[in-house]
Amino acid sequence: MEAGHGSCLLRDPALAQIVEDALLHFDGLRYRLHEWAVMPNHVHVLVTPLHGYSLSSIVHSWKSYTAKAINRVRGSSGPVWQEDYFDRMVRDEAHFARVAAYVRENPQRAGLPEELWVGSIREATARQRRASRPPADDLPLHQGGTGATAYAQAVGVYLALAVDKCSDYWSSICTWHNSGEKMRNTFGRQAIPMTWDFAEANPLCNSSGNWMAMVDWIWKALESVPACARGMVRQDDAQTQTISANKIISTDPPYYDNIGYADLSDFFYVWLRRMLQPIFPDLYATVSTPKADELVATPYRHGSKHAAERFFMEGMTRALHNLAVQAHPVFPVTIYYAFKQQEVREEKREKRGEKREEREERGEREPLHLTAHSSLLSPHSTHSSLLSTPSSPTSTGWETFLEAVIQAGFAITGTWPMRTELGNRILSQGTNALASSIVLVCRPRLHLPLLGGGREGGIATRREFINALKSELPAALAALQHANIAPVDLAQAAIGPGMAIYTRYARVVDAQGNPVQVREALALINQVLDEVLAEQEGDFDADTRWALAWFEQHGFAEGDFGVAETLSKAKNTSVEGLVAAGILEAKRGKVRLLKPAELAADWDPAGDARFTHWEAVHHLIRALETGGEMQAAALAAKLGSQADVARELAYRLYIICERKKRSQEALSYNALVQSWPEIGRLAQTQRREIPMQMGFEE
């Protein structure tokens, strides 16, 4: 005080009151005032700056106002406060409690008269606080009000959400839902596609897209909201936040380059801001949504695809590392990830104007490489072409994300596929879109035992890693199939057990001592997965093994009789026997597998002299597609234990279809497995209802 000489100006209650008035003036608007103590020659304040206000600007406003007011009362001029001040960042709740107690008890520790520094000033503060605050009915919603003003603003918020819903149905990008004979909203998927013809809703009608329908949506949501519970939402930077310390963390991070939610959010934000900025001024302070810090690999924001990938990798690693160092020592961190990756063909010939179909007609095959993609098929080839080559893309969504998880200090201890996606969403109509989110179960690596010699925490060779995969992956895969994981999710789900083995070690190295990167680890996991699925072929009959090999090359298309005959010798069967079994057609030097729709509708496995698992699975598909789950269950009841073998075959056939880009057939196999729980339940019921002939006692 007084040019830094420390005069005790604030012993004067009138001057102390000026300081307290200044502290209370912007409480709740620019900061949250928790504790304060006005001492004779200094002031202690515990405060939380609100969004948009820095601590330095807040302190400057206090000093500027109080210096002028104090000089005016004293009839003096010149500096009042020292130029510098001391501040400390509060680290956690325990630190906050200690600081609050220190500030609150500071006058007593200094030996100041309680009746002056605690009693009278505190009472004056309470009176000032009550006088400066509006009545309870006038306190706004964003300041925690519960009176008439806050109630009216809350109703306004709900109506604004209804208008927000209307904007989804009242744009020139809305299309017509042909089968439903109704409007389809703008965001049927997380994108804004080009539409040449659009449907327009009448806001005042009784059809889809009308105003009251939107209000009804909000009302139904509110009806399900618990009235007694309070939630807390905070916007914070995941790379620097501290709120996760010793908490149970479940997070759904951004999906690499899939969706730029910040860009899409502007569609709704501009309308919400017009309605809600007066109610939530801090939340809607910016003209559009912030985008620079959104953790997605968006090339246009960063100048190139490589720079965008580096931004994602570095940011995700820092964010996950921040979670790892603050993780609860007992509970794991769960991370939801539903990114889907796709293998695509090399595009060099496309750039020369040569069509892919023309190359395939000539029988040419190009190597498959793994690249990031947002939807549709998700094949996981097991061949060496999955490894990085000069012409292949440098990374994938899964690879980049898993690399970030591992570099952040996490070990992946498991995966839980969870059914989180609606089957009727546009993306899943006629495609093999991901049906589940994959939940990665992670623990900080520092919690794992540090052992050596290819054991947990030590260094393992590439061969030891492969041996561990071959030893542990079959049981994990069997558990996934037993849990009825959809074939479309199987390859993604198998990444978890495989990466659990990979992250068990400090490093995995090849024969030259170079580290085995995540890309190669994923390729090895897929390779062993394919081997495990191939080993299940031992459960199938010879005709089915021939059909599998033929289907992998030709699908349901025609092929040469001579090639089929040669393959039949290797599989210990014959073309004539396959025709007799009812799964093959042979004529004019060509053969082809029969499609499910071409199979006999009255097939009875009990009366089939040459039963095959191939026809069992395709008769089940025919029954499911023509008569639903009830008809499929009736056939499954007749198949008995062979029905489970047929389900194993459906998994294998789906993997083949996915790799060969046969999406239509893949849908049928995936649908059969997804319907299996209900088919099994109905089949069990039908078995119990079948009457049995009892024996006679002599």
XYZ file of C-alpha atoms in Angstrom:
698
model
C 0.000 0.000 0.000
C 1.030 3.627 -0.545
C 3.745 3.096 -3.146
C 4.822 -0.160 -1.570
C 5.618 1.174 1.907
C 2.934 -0.977 3.545
C 0.900 1.668 5.359
C -2.109 0.185 7.106
C -4.763 2.177 5.266
C -7.336 -0.566 5.539
C -7.604 -0.250 9.313
C -10.155 2.388 8.395
C -13.457 0.484 7.999
C -14.609 2.943 5.333
C -11.594 2.138 3.150
C -11.902 -1.584 3.859
C -15.531 -1.349 2.775
C -14.435 0.102 -0.581
C -12.257 -2.973 -1.179
C -15.046 -5.372 -0.240
C -17.508 -3.541 -2.476
C -15.079 -3.957 -5.366
C -14.634 -7.683 -4.675
C -18.390 -8.270 -4.535
C -19.313 -6.119 -7.508
C -18.578 -8.641 -10.303
C -19.003 -11.810 -8.230
C -20.900 -14.288 -10.414
C -20.333 -12.271 -13.578
C -16.574 -12.292 -14.109
C -15.514 -14.668 -11.353
C -16.694 -16.777 -8.440
C -15.641 -15.265 -5.108
C -15.038 -18.042 -2.545
C -13.159 -16.467 0.391
C -11.533 -13.105 1.144
C -9.939 -11.289 4.063
C -9.212 -7.540 4.136
C -6.094 -7.098 6.273
C -4.657 -3.719 7.450
C -2.178 -3.471 4.557
C -3.040 -6.307 2.154
C -5.927 -8.459 0.917
C -6.327 -12.247 0.544
C -8.760 -13.466 -2.143
C -9.731 -16.997 -3.269
C -11.423 -16.653 -6.648
C -12.271 -18.677 -9.783
C -12.185 -16.610 -13.021
C -15.079 -17.324 -15.358
C -14.720 -18.021 -19.067
C -13.280 -15.072 -20.971
C -11.764 -13.285 -17.962
C -8.124 -13.639 -16.930
C -6.908 -13.312 -13.356
C -4.655 -10.395 -14.319
C -7.570 -8.413 -15.786
C -9.690 -9.099 -12.695
C -6.949 -7.934 -10.295
C -6.332 -4.852 -12.441
C -10.018 -3.879 -12.228
C -9.952 -4.252 -8.418
C -6.818 -2.125 -8.050
C -7.923 0.556 -10.493
C -11.359 1.084 -8.942
C -10.290 0.934 -5.297
C -7.241 3.192 -5.783
C -9.403 5.963 -7.232
C -12.103 5.537 -4.551
C -9.604 5.475 -1.650
C -7.767 8.557 -2.933
C -11.075 10.354 -3.306
C -12.093 9.573 0.311
C -8.661 10.540 1.684
C -8.305 13.594 -0.529
C -4.983 12.278 -1.773
C -3.450 11.188 -5.069
C -0.847 8.769 -6.344
C -0.388 4.983 -6.136
C -2.261 2.996 -3.505
C -1.373 -0.601 -4.320
C 1.962 -2.234 -4.957
C 2.537 -2.945 -8.631
C 3.064 -6.681 -8.124
C 0.846 -9.292 -6.527
C 1.279 -12.963 -5.675
C -0.999 -15.702 -6.979
C -1.109 -19.481 -6.613
C -2.968 -22.053 -8.723
C -5.224 -24.339 -6.677
C -4.381 -27.927 -7.605
C -7.220 -30.021 -6.202
C -10.069 -30.087 -3.688
C -7.801 -30.702 -0.697
C -5.598 -27.767 -1.696
C -8.724 -25.625 -2.117
C -9.895 -26.474 1.411
C -6.493 -25.561 2.895
C -6.357 -22.229 1.064
C -9.949 -21.361 2.023
C -9.222 -22.060 5.698
C -6.017 -19.991 5.544
C -7.831 -16.973 4.097
C -10.784 -17.287 6.462
C -8.625 -17.590 9.588
C -5.971 -15.045 8.602
C -7.320 -12.108 10.679
C -7.459 -14.207 13.861
C -3.923 -15.518 13.317
C -2.730 -11.924 12.882
C -4.200 -11.049 16.288
C -6.685 -8.558 14.922
C -9.706 -7.624 17.057
C -12.394 -10.124 16.207
C -15.182 -7.602 16.677
C -13.640 -5.399 13.968
C -12.037 -7.707 11.436
C -14.314 -10.686 11.714
C -17.568 -9.436 13.178
C -18.289 -5.979 11.815
C -16.684 -6.392 8.405
C -18.222 -9.824 7.850
C -21.618 -8.498 8.862
C -21.179 -5.533 6.535
C -20.165 -7.937 3.801
C -23.266 -10.029 4.353
C -25.452 -6.915 4.265
C -23.710 -5.672 1.141
C -24.055 -9.048 -0.498
C -27.768 -9.158 0.259
C -28.241 -5.559 -0.918
C -26.282 -5.962 -4.154
C -27.973 -9.173 -5.196
C -31.334 -9.110 -6.950
C -34.286 -10.759 -5.227
C -34.431 -14.556 -5.538
C -37.176 -14.290 -8.157
C -34.945 -12.065 -10.332
C -31.752 -14.143 -10.203
C -31.032 -15.425 -13.751
C -30.683 -19.070 -14.685
C -26.946 -19.004 -15.418
C -26.298 -17.680 -11.890
C -28.154 -20.586 -10.318
C -31.513 -18.875 -9.997
C -34.619 -20.903 -9.197
C -37.258 -18.166 -9.080
C -39.665 -16.736 -11.609
C -36.980 -15.305 -13.913
C -34.976 -18.532 -13.999
C -38.166 -20.553 -14.540
C -39.155 -18.435 -17.535
C -35.642 -18.715 -18.956
C -35.708 -22.504 -18.508
C -38.941 -22.700 -20.502
C -37.275 -20.534 -23.132
C -34.343 -22.953 -23.286
C -36.662 -25.900 -23.921
C -38.521 -24.004 -26.639
C -35.173 -23.040 -28.188
C -34.264 -26.722 -28.312
C -37.534 -27.370 -30.142
C -36.619 -24.678 -32.691
C -33.185 -26.300 -32.920
C -34.901 -29.585 -33.764
C -37.018 -27.771 -36.355
C -33.909 -26.546 -38.174
C -33.010 -30.195 -38.774
C -36.305 -30.648 -40.655
C -36.697 -27.220 -42.253
C -33.629 -27.019 -44.495
C -33.252 -27.385 -48.252
C -31.138 -30.498 -47.668
C -34.031 -32.587 -46.326
C -35.018 -35.542 -48.503
C -38.067 -37.759 -48.762
C -38.303 -41.077 -46.904
C -39.823 -43.235 -49.645
C -40.768 -46.287 -47.609
C -42.072 -44.261 -44.672
C -43.800 -41.611 -46.805
C -42.447 -38.825 -44.622
C -39.702 -36.221 -44.262
C -36.132 -37.317 -43.688
C -34.147 -34.872 -41.575
C -30.997 -33.031 -42.642
C -28.615 -35.055 -40.512
C -29.571 -38.637 -41.285
C -25.808 -39.085 -41.118
C -23.049 -36.889 -39.713
C -22.556 -34.991 -42.948
C -24.321 -32.505 -45.213
C -24.634 -34.231 -48.610
C -25.569 -32.567 -51.889
C -29.284 -32.970 -52.655
C -30.832 -31.841 -55.933
C -34.432 -32.472 -54.889
C -35.570 -31.702 -51.378
C -38.751 -32.113 -49.370
C -40.307 -29.158 -47.581
C -42.277 -29.444 -44.348
C -45.332 -27.421 -43.395
C -44.658 -26.162 -39.838
C -48.382 -25.884 -39.075
C -49.520 -29.271 -40.408
C -49.925 -32.575 -38.583
C -47.315 -34.438 -40.653
C -43.623 -35.026 -39.997
C -41.521 -31.925 -39.418
C -44.292 -29.822 -37.889
C -43.685 -27.487 -34.951
C -45.757 -29.345 -32.369
C -43.999 -32.608 -33.221
C -40.697 -30.959 -32.299
C -42.154 -29.667 -29.032
C -43.428 -33.182 -28.347
C -39.898 -34.578 -28.777
C -38.599 -32.180 -26.124
C -41.514 -32.934 -23.800
C -40.912 -36.700 -24.064
C -37.234 -36.204 -23.236
C -38.016 -34.005 -20.234
C -40.556 -36.513 -18.979
C -37.745 -39.066 -18.623
C -35.286 -36.715 -16.920
C -34.935 -37.386 -13.168
C -36.164 -34.372 -11.235
C -34.021 -34.880 -8.138
C -30.590 -35.516 -9.676
C -28.063 -32.799 -10.515
C -25.447 -33.213 -13.189
C -22.290 -31.221 -13.731
C -20.887 -30.289 -17.126
C -17.531 -28.611 -17.630
C -15.792 -27.646 -20.819
C -12.073 -28.229 -20.457
C -9.039 -29.124 -22.534
C -8.442 -32.859 -22.225
C -4.701 -32.293 -22.624
C -4.416 -30.133 -19.501
C -7.519 -30.863 -17.378
C -7.245 -32.005 -13.764
C -10.851 -33.001 -13.056
C -10.121 -36.683 -13.844
C -7.674 -37.106 -10.950
C -8.541 -40.315 -9.071
C -11.897 -40.522 -10.840
C -13.447 -43.439 -12.724
C -13.032 -42.372 -16.350
C -15.142 -43.454 -19.321
C -14.500 -41.407 -22.450
C -15.517 -41.295 -26.110
C -12.652 -39.512 -27.914
C -12.703 -38.031 -31.437
C -12.460 -40.548 -34.277
C -9.337 -39.545 -36.242
C -10.650 -37.973 -39.492
C -14.221 -39.248 -39.418
C -16.435 -36.327 -38.478
C -15.733 -32.641 -37.970
C -18.376 -32.005 -35.354
C -17.282 -28.396 -34.848
C -18.055 -27.595 -38.489
C -21.372 -29.455 -38.437
C -22.351 -27.846 -35.130
C -22.441 -24.413 -36.736
C -25.607 -25.512 -38.554
C -27.409 -25.482 -35.202
C -25.216 -23.047 -33.252
C -26.144 -19.952 -35.267
C -29.825 -20.442 -34.432
C -29.285 -21.388 -30.797
C -27.046 -18.366 -30.274
C -29.788 -15.981 -31.385
C -32.159 -17.433 -28.814
C -29.917 -18.412 -25.906
C -27.086 -15.865 -25.794
C -29.063 -13.600 -23.392
C -29.614 -16.589 -21.096
C -26.114 -18.110 -21.328
C -23.820 -15.225 -22.371
C -20.592 -17.109 -21.677
C -21.645 -20.261 -23.525
C -22.591 -18.353 -26.677
C -19.889 -15.691 -26.526
C -18.314 -16.600 -29.898
C -19.913 -16.006 -33.302
C -19.368 -19.652 -34.291
C -18.144 -22.789 -32.569
C -14.406 -22.941 -31.725
C -12.595 -25.178 -34.209
C -8.833 -24.760 -33.942
C -8.465 -27.073 -30.936
C -10.846 -29.812 -32.126
C -8.783 -33.003 -31.996
C -9.508 -34.485 -35.423
C -7.222 -34.992 -38.406
C -8.715 -32.406 -40.767
C -6.259 -31.584 -43.588
C -7.789 -28.213 -44.533
C -7.192 -26.837 -41.028
C -3.547 -27.883 -40.887
C -2.381 -27.515 -44.475
C -1.825 -31.165 -45.353
C -2.881 -34.681 -44.482
C 0.485 -35.367 -42.854
C 0.275 -32.249 -40.672
C -3.299 -33.140 -39.692
C -2.222 -36.651 -38.708
C 0.663 -35.269 -36.648
C -1.705 -32.831 -34.903
C -4.085 -35.680 -34.043
C -1.322 -38.013 -32.896
C 0.405 -35.465 -30.668
C -2.810 -34.095 -29.209
C -4.366 -37.496 -28.569
C -1.153 -38.752 -26.961
C -1.042 -35.758 -24.608
C -4.736 -36.101 -23.744
C -4.490 -39.827 -23.042
C -1.237 -39.384 -21.118
C -3.009 -36.825 -18.954
C -5.687 -39.432 -18.243
C -3.066 -42.114 -17.557
C -1.097 -40.132 -14.973
C -4.286 -39.181 -13.122
C -5.996 -42.574 -13.419
C -7.519 -44.170 -10.347
C -5.144 -46.882 -9.087
C -7.957 -49.426 -8.682
C -10.307 -48.885 -11.616
C -9.444 -49.092 -15.329
C -10.041 -46.356 -17.886
C -12.595 -47.285 -20.555
C -12.358 -45.691 -23.994
C -15.164 -46.016 -26.540
C -13.974 -46.193 -30.127
C -16.184 -46.934 -33.138
C -13.843 -45.935 -35.964
C -14.053 -48.274 -38.933
C -11.145 -48.814 -41.275
C -11.306 -50.093 -44.823
C -8.861 -51.642 -47.224
C -8.823 -49.928 -50.578
C -7.032 -50.709 -53.786
C -4.086 -48.754 -55.072
C -5.295 -45.801 -57.132
C -2.324 -45.240 -59.451
C -3.974 -46.931 -62.426
C -7.221 -45.055 -61.753
C -5.321 -41.800 -62.207
C -4.272 -42.971 -65.682
C -7.955 -43.326 -66.578
C -8.117 -47.110 -66.373
C -11.265 -48.406 -64.671
C -10.995 -50.955 -61.882
C -13.712 -53.125 -63.438
C -11.694 -53.420 -66.665
C -8.650 -54.637 -64.750
C -10.684 -57.169 -62.793
C -12.225 -58.534 -65.998
C -8.687 -59.278 -67.187
C -8.133 -61.199 -63.962
C -5.601 -58.736 -62.566
C -5.373 -58.387 -58.818
C -3.633 -55.572 -57.001
C -2.359 -55.669 -53.446
C -4.657 -54.377 -50.751
C -3.427 -51.672 -48.425
C -4.947 -50.447 -45.214
C -6.208 -46.869 -45.033
C -8.479 -44.833 -42.831
C -12.123 -44.706 -43.878
C -15.290 -43.773 -42.140
C -17.894 -46.310 -43.118
C -19.040 -49.348 -45.061
C -16.884 -52.469 -45.212
C -14.211 -53.192 -42.666
C -12.149 -56.092 -43.998
C -9.027 -57.070 -42.138
C -6.820 -58.950 -44.562
C -4.154 -61.162 -43.109
C -1.691 -60.902 -45.956
C 1.629 -59.111 -45.950
C 0.183 -56.308 -48.061
C -1.249 -54.914 -44.847
C 2.246 -53.813 -43.934
C 3.448 -50.367 -44.898
C 4.773 -49.965 -48.415
C 5.935 -46.862 -50.244
C 2.678 -46.722 -52.186
C 0.374 -47.450 -49.290
C -1.108 -44.860 -46.942
C 1.029 -44.143 -43.922
C -1.560 -44.763 -41.217
C -5.079 -45.742 -40.290
C -7.542 -44.484 -37.739
C -7.128 -47.558 -35.569
C -3.361 -47.652 -35.930
C -2.941 -43.965 -35.131
C -5.310 -44.119 -32.188
C -3.759 -47.277 -30.710
C -0.295 -45.769 -31.156
C -1.465 -42.752 -29.155
C -2.939 -44.984 -26.431
C 0.307 -46.912 -26.052
C 2.600 -43.872 -26.195
C 0.420 -42.223 -23.552
C 1.438 -44.946 -21.104
C -1.602 -47.210 -21.243
C -1.709 -50.969 -21.567
C -4.811 -52.381 -23.256
C -6.132 -55.180 -21.063
C -9.276 -56.029 -23.006
C -12.052 -54.950 -25.327
C -15.824 -55.013 -24.930
C -17.863 -54.737 -28.126
C -21.042 -52.894 -27.176
C -24.128 -52.589 -29.366
C -24.367 -48.799 -29.574
C -25.524 -48.172 -33.138
C -29.120 -48.192 -34.384
C -29.786 -50.732 -37.124
C -32.251 -48.399 -38.866
C -29.879 -45.464 -39.293
C -29.189 -44.434 -42.881
C -25.549 -45.506 -42.754
C -26.477 -49.114 -41.951
C -29.094 -49.453 -44.683
C -27.671 -51.946 -47.170
C -24.118 -51.702 -45.848
C -21.880 -53.532 -43.415
C -21.575 -50.487 -41.175
C -20.050 -51.013 -37.772
C -22.791 -52.239 -35.437
C -20.907 -51.845 -32.168
C -18.532 -49.519 -30.439
C -15.351 -51.132 -29.200
C -14.642 -50.287 -25.575
C -10.916 -50.412 -24.841
C -10.164 -51.346 -21.241
C -6.898 -49.649 -20.298
C -4.652 -49.435 -17.271
C -1.505 -47.348 -16.841
C 1.560 -49.395 -17.758
C 3.264 -48.390 -14.529
C 0.762 -50.617 -12.705
C 1.947 -53.713 -14.600
C 4.651 -55.976 -13.126
C 8.116 -55.369 -14.541
C 9.495 -58.720 -15.621
C 11.939 -59.694 -18.354
C 12.782 -62.391 -20.834
C 9.761 -62.026 -23.084
C 7.430 -61.758 -20.137
C 5.147 -58.963 -18.984
C 6.894 -55.618 -18.807
C 10.033 -56.907 -20.547
C 11.183 -57.154 -24.150
C 9.654 -59.854 -26.372
C 10.783 -60.996 -29.792
C 8.445 -61.023 -32.759
C 8.324 -64.835 -32.569
C 7.407 -64.758 -28.867
C 4.638 -62.278 -29.646
C 3.248 -64.521 -32.407
C 3.432 -67.577 -30.144
C 1.530 -65.706 -27.432
C -1.113 -64.736 -29.983
C -1.497 -68.322 -31.168
C -1.729 -69.521 -27.585
C -4.253 -66.993 -26.254
C -6.256 -65.708 -29.218
C -8.256 -68.937 -29.890
C -9.825 -68.871 -26.418
C -10.536 -65.148 -26.706
C -12.110 -65.644 -30.131
C -14.247 -68.508 -28.847
C -15.480 -66.276 -26.031
C -16.381 -63.540 -28.514
C -18.282 -65.976 -30.725
C -20.006 -67.489 -27.703
C -21.130 -63.965 -26.780
C -22.647 -63.780 -30.281
C -20.530 -60.880 -31.468
C -21.770 -59.946 -34.933
C -19.378 -60.979 -37.727
C -19.177 -57.339 -38.815
C -17.625 -56.572 -35.402
C -15.496 -59.690 -34.956
C -12.276 -58.428 -36.532
C -12.498 -55.167 -34.580
C -13.255 -56.985 -31.330
C -10.298 -59.342 -31.800
C -7.937 -56.356 -31.806
C -8.467 -56.064 -28.054
C -7.091 -59.446 -26.938
C -4.282 -59.081 -29.472
C -3.280 -55.607 -28.334
C -3.544 -56.744 -24.714
C -0.711 -59.151 -25.511
C 1.231 -56.504 -27.448
C 1.026 -53.884 -24.686
C 1.893 -56.472 -22.060
C 5.532 -56.017 -23.047
C 7.701 -52.935 -22.801
C 8.729 -53.580 -26.418
C 8.354 -56.177 -29.148
C 11.378 -56.403 -31.466
C 12.079 -58.218 -34.730
C 15.135 -60.313 -35.615
C 17.205 -57.182 -36.327
C 16.299 -55.639 -32.984
C 13.975 -53.058 -34.526
C 10.698 -52.398 -32.691
C 7.549 -54.012 -34.093
C 5.232 -51.055 -34.657
C 1.467 -51.037 -34.104
C 0.840 -51.381 -37.861
C 2.738 -54.663 -38.016
C 1.224 -55.849 -34.725
C -2.267 -55.338 -36.168
C -1.284 -57.290 -39.271
C 0.008 -60.161 -37.114
C -3.164 -60.136 -35.005
C -5.274 -60.341 -38.165
C -3.049 -63.112 -39.506
C -3.467 -65.243 -36.395
C -7.196 -64.450 -36.339
C -7.511 -65.785 -39.873
C -5.520 -68.883 -38.929
C -7.791 -69.524 -35.951
C -10.887 -69.173 -38.114
C -9.298 -71.447 -40.719
C -8.637 -74.080 -38.052
C -12.375 -74.177 -37.403
C -12.733 -75.657 -40.890
C -11.710 -78.945 -39.316
C -15.225 -79.098 -37.845
C -16.774 -78.980 -41.331
C -17.431 -81.891 -43.685
C -15.381 -82.400 -46.880
C -18.067 -80.987 -49.184
C -18.260 -77.809 -47.093
C -14.469 -77.397 -47.112
C -14.542 -77.621 -50.931
C -17.383 -75.100 -51.074
C -15.453 -72.709 -48.824
C -12.379 -72.823 -51.060
C -14.487 -72.397 -54.202
C -16.561 -69.590 -52.670
C -13.431 -67.672 -51.715
C -12.349 -67.598 -55.365
C -15.649 -67.405 -57.253
C -18.467 -66.625 -54.841
C -21.736 -67.716 -56.433
C -20.375 -67.026 -59.934
C -19.523 -69.704 -62.514
C -16.132 -71.344 -62.784
C -14.457 -73.990 -64.955
C -15.422 -77.604 -64.383
C -11.793 -78.722 -64.630
C -10.683 -76.394 -61.845
C -13.578 -77.584 -59.689
C -12.660 -81.208 -60.302
C -9.012 -80.608 -59.382
C -10.041 -78.869 -56.172
C -12.423 -81.704 -55.312
C -9.553 -84.197 -55.440
C -7.611 -82.107 -52.923
C -10.656 -81.918 -50.635
C -11.449 -85.644 -50.872
C -14.786 -85.228 -52.623
C -16.120 -85.036 -56.206
C -18.097 -82.669 -58.378
C -20.764 -85.333 -58.891
C -21.091 -85.784 -55.142
C -21.407 -82.037 -54.635
C -24.184 -81.909 -57.225
C -25.898 -84.827 -55.492
C -25.572 -83.011 -52.170
C -27.659 -80.183 -53.618
C -25.153 -77.356 -53.263
C -23.658 -77.233 -56.781
C -24.867 -76.912 -60.362
C -22.695 -78.325 -63.158
C -23.467 -77.989 -66.881
C -21.741 -77.094 -70.157
C -18.278 -77.242 -68.623
C -19.111 -74.740 -65.893
C -20.010 -75.115 -62.231
C -21.463 -72.723 -59.665
C -22.651 -72.832 -56.077
C -26.404 -72.536 -55.573
C -27.650 -69.395 -53.861
C -29.882 -69.659 -50.765
C -32.964 -68.633 -52.766
C -32.351 -71.542 -55.173
C -32.386 -74.210 -52.461
C -35.391 -76.465 -51.961
C -37.934 -75.018 -49.547
C -38.917 -78.471 -48.202
C -35.397 -79.552 -47.234
C -35.299 -81.848 -44.199
C -31.852 -82.470 -42.695
C -32.987 -85.746 -41.155
C -33.818 -87.185 -44.573
C -30.745 -85.846 -46.386
C -28.488 -88.743 -47.354
C -25.549 -86.388 -47.957
C -25.883 -83.687 -45.303
C -23.446 -80.757 -45.479
C -22.872 -77.826 -43.172
C -22.811 -75.615 -46.257
C -26.427 -76.323 -47.128
C -27.411 -76.073 -43.445
C -26.211 -72.467 -43.136
C -27.725 -71.436 -46.483
C -31.055 -73.113 -45.754
C -31.072 -71.182 -42.458
C -30.461 -67.944 -44.386
C -33.249 -68.805 -46.841
C -35.631 -69.539 -43.965
C -34.680 -66.322 -42.144
C -35.105 -64.144 -45.231
C -38.400 -65.682 -46.337
C -40.103 -66.667 -43.077
C -38.303 -64.713 -40.384
C -36.841 -65.951 -37.111
C -39.705 -68.354 -36.411
C -39.124 -70.325 -39.616
C -35.352 -70.265 -39.111
C -35.860 -71.532 -35.553
C -37.974 -74.432 -36.815
C -35.092 -75.488 -39.069
C -32.524 -74.951 -36.297
C -34.561 -77.256 -34.041
C -34.282 -79.990 -36.680
C -30.544 -79.410 -37.078
C -29.863 -79.897 -33.369
C -26.173 -79.573 -32.500
C -25.283 -79.059 -36.178
C -26.889 -75.616 -35.987
C -23.988 -74.332 -33.874
C -21.503 -75.584 -36.480
C -23.538 -73.749 -39.109
C -23.185 -70.560 -37.095
C -19.381 -71.019 -37.019
C -19.490 -71.375 -40.792
C -21.456 -68.113 -41.068
C -18.594 -66.298 -39.289
C -16.074 -67.772 -41.710
C -18.164 -66.910 -44.764
C -18.651 -63.350 -43.580
C -14.880 -62.826 -43.251
C -14.422 -64.105 -46.823
C -17.181 -61.852 -48.187
C -15.801 -58.834 -46.382
C -12.326 -59.384 -47.763
C -13.646 -59.928 -51.278
C -15.995 -56.907 -51.119
C -19.129 -59.042 -51.535
C -21.348 -56.844 -49.418
C -24.710 -58.381 -50.348
C -23.724 -61.908 -49.297
C -21.956 -60.533 -46.212
C -25.198 -58.922 -45.053
C -26.951 -62.294 -45.093
C -24.302 -64.043 -42.991
C -24.117 -61.136 -40.550
C -27.911 -61.054 -40.200
C -28.004 -64.776 -39.403
C -25.514 -64.445 -36.547
C -27.180 -61.312 -35.199
C -30.535 -63.127 -35.142
C -29.041 -66.217 -33.524
C -30.006 -65.512 -29.882
C -33.693 -65.281 -30.805
C -33.437 -68.212 -33.226
C -31.843 -70.330 -30.493
C -34.493 -69.341 -27.956
C -37.346 -70.174 -30.324
C -35.667 -73.425 -31.389
C -35.306 -74.499 -27.755
C -39.004 -73.822 -27.201
C -39.954 -75.859 -30.248
C -37.770 -78.785 -29.151
C -39.600 -78.905 -25.804
C -42.949 -78.931 -27.581
C -42.120 -81.888 -29.856
C -44.053 -84.950 -28.550
C -41.961 -88.036 -27.797
C -42.995 -91.711 -28.013
C -42.722 -93.243 -24.558
C -41.754 -96.896 -24.035
C -44.097 -99.613 -22.668
C -43.395 -101.563 -19.550
C -43.555 -105.322 -19.975
